[in-house]
Tab-separated table of C-alpha atoms in Angstrom:
chain	number	residue	atom	x	y	z
A	1170	UNK	CA	144.948	106.856	46.762
A	1171	UNK	CA	141.240	106.135	46.437
A	1172	UNK	CA	141.895	102.526	47.397
A	1173	UNK	CA	143.532	103.651	50.643
A	1174	UNK	CA	140.593	105.973	51.366
A	1175	UNK	CA	138.009	103.212	50.957
A	1176	UNK	CA	140.127	100.860	53.055
A	1177	UNK	CA	140.225	103.376	55.921
A	1178	UNK	CA	136.491	103.967	55.616
A	1179	UNK	CA	135.847	100.218	55.804
A	1180	UNK	CA	138.025	99.914	58.903
A	1181	UNK	CA	136.177	102.766	60.607
A	1182	UNK	CA	132.844	101.147	59.800
A	1183	UNK	CA	133.991	97.870	61.299
A	1184	UNK	CA	135.364	99.536	64.429
A	1185	UNK	CA	132.452	101.878	65.195
A	1186	UNK	CA	129.249	100.172	66.420
A	1187	UNK	CA	126.140	101.054	64.468
A	1188	UNK	CA	123.142	101.713	66.702
A	1189	UNK	CA	122.630	100.563	70.273
A	1190	UNK	CA	123.958	97.247	71.505
A	1191	UNK	CA	121.537	94.386	72.322
A	1192	UNK	CA	122.054	95.014	76.034
A	1193	UNK	CA	121.195	98.694	75.637
A	1194	UNK	CA	118.085	97.875	73.618
A	1195	UNK	CA	116.988	95.369	76.257
A	1196	UNK	CA	117.508	98.006	78.934
A	1197	UNK	CA	115.392	100.470	76.968
A	1198	UNK	CA	112.540	97.949	76.642
A	1199	UNK	CA	112.434	96.432	80.121
A	1200	UNK	CA	109.338	94.596	81.315
A	1201	UNK	CA	108.646	92.999	84.669
A	1202	UNK	CA	106.812	89.863	85.709
A	1203	UNK	CA	105.904	88.313	89.053
A	1204	UNK	CA	107.424	85.053	90.164
A	1205	UNK	CA	105.059	82.140	89.615
A	1206	UNK	CA	102.929	84.046	87.085
A	1207	UNK	CA	102.904	84.015	83.270
A	1208	UNK	CA	104.066	86.734	80.910
A	1209	UNK	CA	103.917	87.163	77.127
A	1210	UNK	CA	106.535	88.866	74.963
A	1211	UNK	CA	104.959	90.345	71.833
A	1212	UNK	CA	107.383	91.334	69.049
A	1213	UNK	CA	106.706	94.064	66.506
A	1214	UNK	CA	105.351	92.038	63.596
A	1215	UNK	CA	103.057	93.037	60.755
A	1216	UNK	CA	101.966	90.059	58.724
A	1217	UNK	CA	102.277	86.305	59.011
A	1218	UNK	CA	105.763	85.233	60.173
A	1219	UNK	CA	107.610	82.832	57.907
A	1220	UNK	CA	110.342	82.059	60.440
A	1221	UNK	CA	110.650	82.850	64.146
A	1222	UNK	CA	113.726	82.675	66.346
A	1223	UNK	CA	113.840	83.636	70.010
A	1224	UNK	CA	117.138	84.056	71.849
A	1225	UNK	CA	117.914	84.604	75.520
A	1226	UNK	CA	121.310	86.098	76.285
A	1227	UNK	CA	122.385	85.170	72.717
A	1228	UNK	CA	121.309	81.534	73.136
A	1229	UNK	CA	118.432	80.146	71.057
A	1230	UNK	CA	115.502	79.140	73.262
A	1231	UNK	CA	112.682	78.740	70.709
A	1232	UNK	CA	112.336	78.527	66.929
A	1233	UNK	CA	109.526	77.860	64.504
A	1234	UNK	CA	111.727	75.496	62.494
A	1235	UNK	CA	111.705	72.575	64.905
A	1236	UNK	CA	108.443	73.720	66.485
A	1237	UNK	CA	109.526	73.147	70.086
A	1238	UNK	CA	111.133	75.528	72.610
A	1239	UNK	CA	114.226	74.433	74.462
A	1240	UNK	CA	112.641	75.068	77.888
A	1241	UNK	CA	109.535	73.470	79.340
A	1242	UNK	CA	107.941	76.706	80.542
A	1243	UNK	CA	108.155	78.411	77.121
A	1244	UNK	CA	105.348	78.512	74.583
A	1245	UNK	CA	105.848	79.869	71.079
A	1246	UNK	CA	102.849	81.347	69.271
A	1247	UNK	CA	103.585	80.747	65.603
A	1248	UNK	CA	100.771	82.961	64.289
A	1249	UNK	CA	102.207	86.233	65.636
A	1250	UNK	CA	105.650	85.252	66.920
A	1251	UNK	CA	104.865	85.859	70.604
A	1252	UNK	CA	106.726	83.993	73.324
A	1253	UNK	CA	104.852	83.055	76.514
A	1254	UNK	CA	106.767	82.221	79.681
A	1255	UNK	CA	104.809	80.150	82.188
A	1256	UNK	CA	105.489	79.965	85.923
A	1257	UNK	CA	108.190	82.626	85.966
A	1258	UNK	CA	111.293	82.132	88.077
A	1259	UNK	CA	114.473	84.093	88.673
A	1260	UNK	CA	116.196	81.888	86.080
A	1261	UNK	CA	114.077	83.525	83.368
A	1262	UNK	CA	115.669	86.945	83.929
A	1263	UNK	CA	117.692	88.093	80.946
A	1264	UNK	CA	117.801	89.782	77.557
A	1265	UNK	CA	115.393	88.284	75.018
A	1266	UNK	CA	115.652	88.867	71.288
A	1267	UNK	CA	113.069	87.952	68.662
A	1268	UNK	CA	114.055	87.589	65.006
A	1269	UNK	CA	110.921	87.457	62.872
A	1270	UNK	CA	111.068	86.961	59.116
A	1271	UNK	CA	108.092	88.311	57.182
A	1272	UNK	CA	108.207	88.509	53.378
A	1273	UNK	CA	111.995	88.125	53.251
A	1274	UNK	CA	112.466	90.923	55.801
A	1275	UNK	CA	113.827	90.188	59.275
A	1276	UNK	CA	112.617	92.299	62.199
A	1277	UNK	CA	114.407	92.284	65.557
A	1278	UNK	CA	112.719	93.074	68.872
A	1279	UNK	CA	114.470	93.150	72.259
A	1280	UNK	CA	113.022	92.644	75.733
A	1281	UNK	CA	114.743	93.001	79.082
A	1282	UNK	CA	112.852	90.688	81.433
A	1283	UNK	CA	112.912	91.190	85.201
A	1284	UNK	CA	111.155	88.881	87.652
A	1285	UNK	CA	109.842	90.267	90.939
A	1286	UNK	CA	109.310	88.166	94.014
A	1287	UNK	CA	105.628	87.289	94.502
A	1288	UNK	CA	105.753	88.559	98.096
A	1289	UNK	CA	106.841	91.988	96.861
A	1290	UNK	CA	103.923	92.055	94.461
A	1291	UNK	CA	101.542	91.028	97.243
A	1292	UNK	CA	102.840	93.732	99.570
A	1293	UNK	CA	102.391	96.308	96.846
A	1294	UNK	CA	98.735	95.371	96.461
A	1295	UNK	CA	98.238	95.503	100.237
A	1296	UNK	CA	99.853	98.940	100.420
A	1297	UNK	CA	97.575	100.224	97.671
A	1298	UNK	CA	94.526	98.818	99.479
A	1299	UNK	CA	95.560	100.439	102.774
A	1300	UNK	CA	96.119	103.772	101.044
A	1301	UNK	CA	92.631	103.614	99.511
A	1302	UNK	CA	91.086	102.817	102.915
A	1303	UNK	CA	92.917	105.719	104.598
A	1304	UNK	CA	91.808	108.169	101.919
A	1305	UNK	CA	88.207	106.949	102.231
A	1306	UNK	CA	88.263	107.411	106.024
A	1307	UNK	CA	89.650	110.932	105.681
A	1308	UNK	CA	86.941	111.867	103.182
A	1309	UNK	CA	84.173	110.426	105.377
A	1310	UNK	CA	85.524	112.198	108.479
A	1311	UNK	CA	85.687	115.531	106.659
A	1312	UNK	CA	82.120	115.088	105.404
A	1313	UNK	CA	80.801	114.365	108.917
A	1314	UNK	CA	82.644	117.398	110.316
A	1315	UNK	CA	81.125	119.669	107.665
A	1316	UNK	CA	77.626	118.359	108.432
A	1317	UNK	CA	78.037	119.068	112.164
A	1318	UNK	CA	79.463	122.536	111.532
A	1319	UNK	CA	76.573	123.392	109.205
A	1320	UNK	CA	74.002	122.187	111.749
A	1321	UNK	CA	75.515	124.353	114.507
A	1322	UNK	CA	75.517	127.435	112.278
A	1323	UNK	CA	71.862	126.944	111.347
A	1324	UNK	CA	70.838	126.391	115.004
A	1325	UNK	CA	72.163	129.795	116.146
A	1326	UNK	CA	73.834	130.380	119.505
A	1327	UNK	CA	74.442	127.269	121.464
A	1328	UNK	CA	72.293	127.184	124.658
A	1329	UNK	CA	75.268	126.069	126.713
A	1330	UNK	CA	77.341	129.080	125.670
A	1331	UNK	CA	78.406	131.410	128.508
A	1332	UNK	CA	77.259	135.058	128.480
A	1333	UNK	CA	80.132	137.488	128.317
A	1334	UNK	CA	78.991	140.902	129.658
A	1335	UNK	CA	79.931	144.010	127.710
A	1336	UNK	CA	82.959	145.822	129.152
A	1337	UNK	CA	82.493	149.403	130.387
A	1338	UNK	CA	84.705	152.311	129.254
A	1339	UNK	CA	86.293	152.576	132.723
A	1340	UNK	CA	87.248	148.954	132.658
A	1341	UNK	CA	85.498	145.956	134.038
A	1342	UNK	CA	81.980	144.906	133.130
A	1343	UNK	CA	78.864	147.035	132.988
A	1344	UNK	CA	77.142	144.704	135.425
A	1345	UNK	CA	79.940	145.318	137.919
A	1346	UNK	CA	79.302	149.136	137.900
A	1347	UNK	CA	75.587	148.866	138.659
A	1348	UNK	CA	74.724	149.920	142.268
A	1349	UNK	CA	73.652	147.211	144.635
A	1350	UNK	CA	70.017	147.642	145.712
A	1351	UNK	CA	69.090	146.599	149.254
A	1352	UNK	CA	65.465	145.500	149.235
A	1353	UNK	CA	65.100	145.794	153.036
A	1354	UNK	CA	66.275	149.437	153.034
A	1355	UNK	CA	63.851	150.292	150.257
A	1356	UNK	CA	60.900	148.849	152.201
A	1357	UNK	CA	61.852	150.760	155.401
A	1358	UNK	CA	62.152	154.001	153.443
A	1359	UNK	CA	58.711	153.524	151.923
A	1360	UNK	CA	57.191	152.865	155.377
A	1361	UNK	CA	58.706	156.011	156.925
A	1362	UNK	CA	57.296	158.101	154.090
A	1363	UNK	CA	53.798	156.804	154.757
A	1364	UNK	CA	54.026	157.631	158.512
A	1365	UNK	CA	55.340	161.168	158.009
A	1366	UNK	CA	52.750	162.144	155.422
A	1367	UNK	CA	49.839	164.267	156.947
A	1368	UNK	CA	46.407	162.715	157.025
A	1369	UNK	CA	44.031	163.789	154.368
A	1370	UNK	CA	41.099	165.973	155.500
């Protein structure tokens, strides 16, 4: 009975995957490079590696045993196990796996490499530059507007401002309710008063 139990347990262990698959681990640790540029993949290593093996899509591309990568644009750093890819191209896209042996312990590190077109990277830099210029212009314009507004407030009423007469309670303006004075009539009235007054004795 116990033999059957252990046999079933062994079958379940073989059928059920332990941990994430290499593809899932590559997806979780995705890095991007620009076409035509270089990029370095740094594995998690503590100590001096005794043996290094790099694989791309489950194919060996560089090892420390023979000392030479299988591709011309690859450079293996034996001291820390890093893999440098020169002059990136779309052919370099894939799932990279580093197997580093340090003190009889093997450490695995996964990288999902994506390569962006160099024109996309250039447009991104141009867009960032344009955004910075627009923000700077907005800030400068706001600063100039505040300076002008402050100067007008300190200078008082603008000399070109139009005078708005105070409205009267009956409606209209106070200046409209003032009686019109005829200067000629006032002079004639003053003259008639002088003629009618009796002479002084």
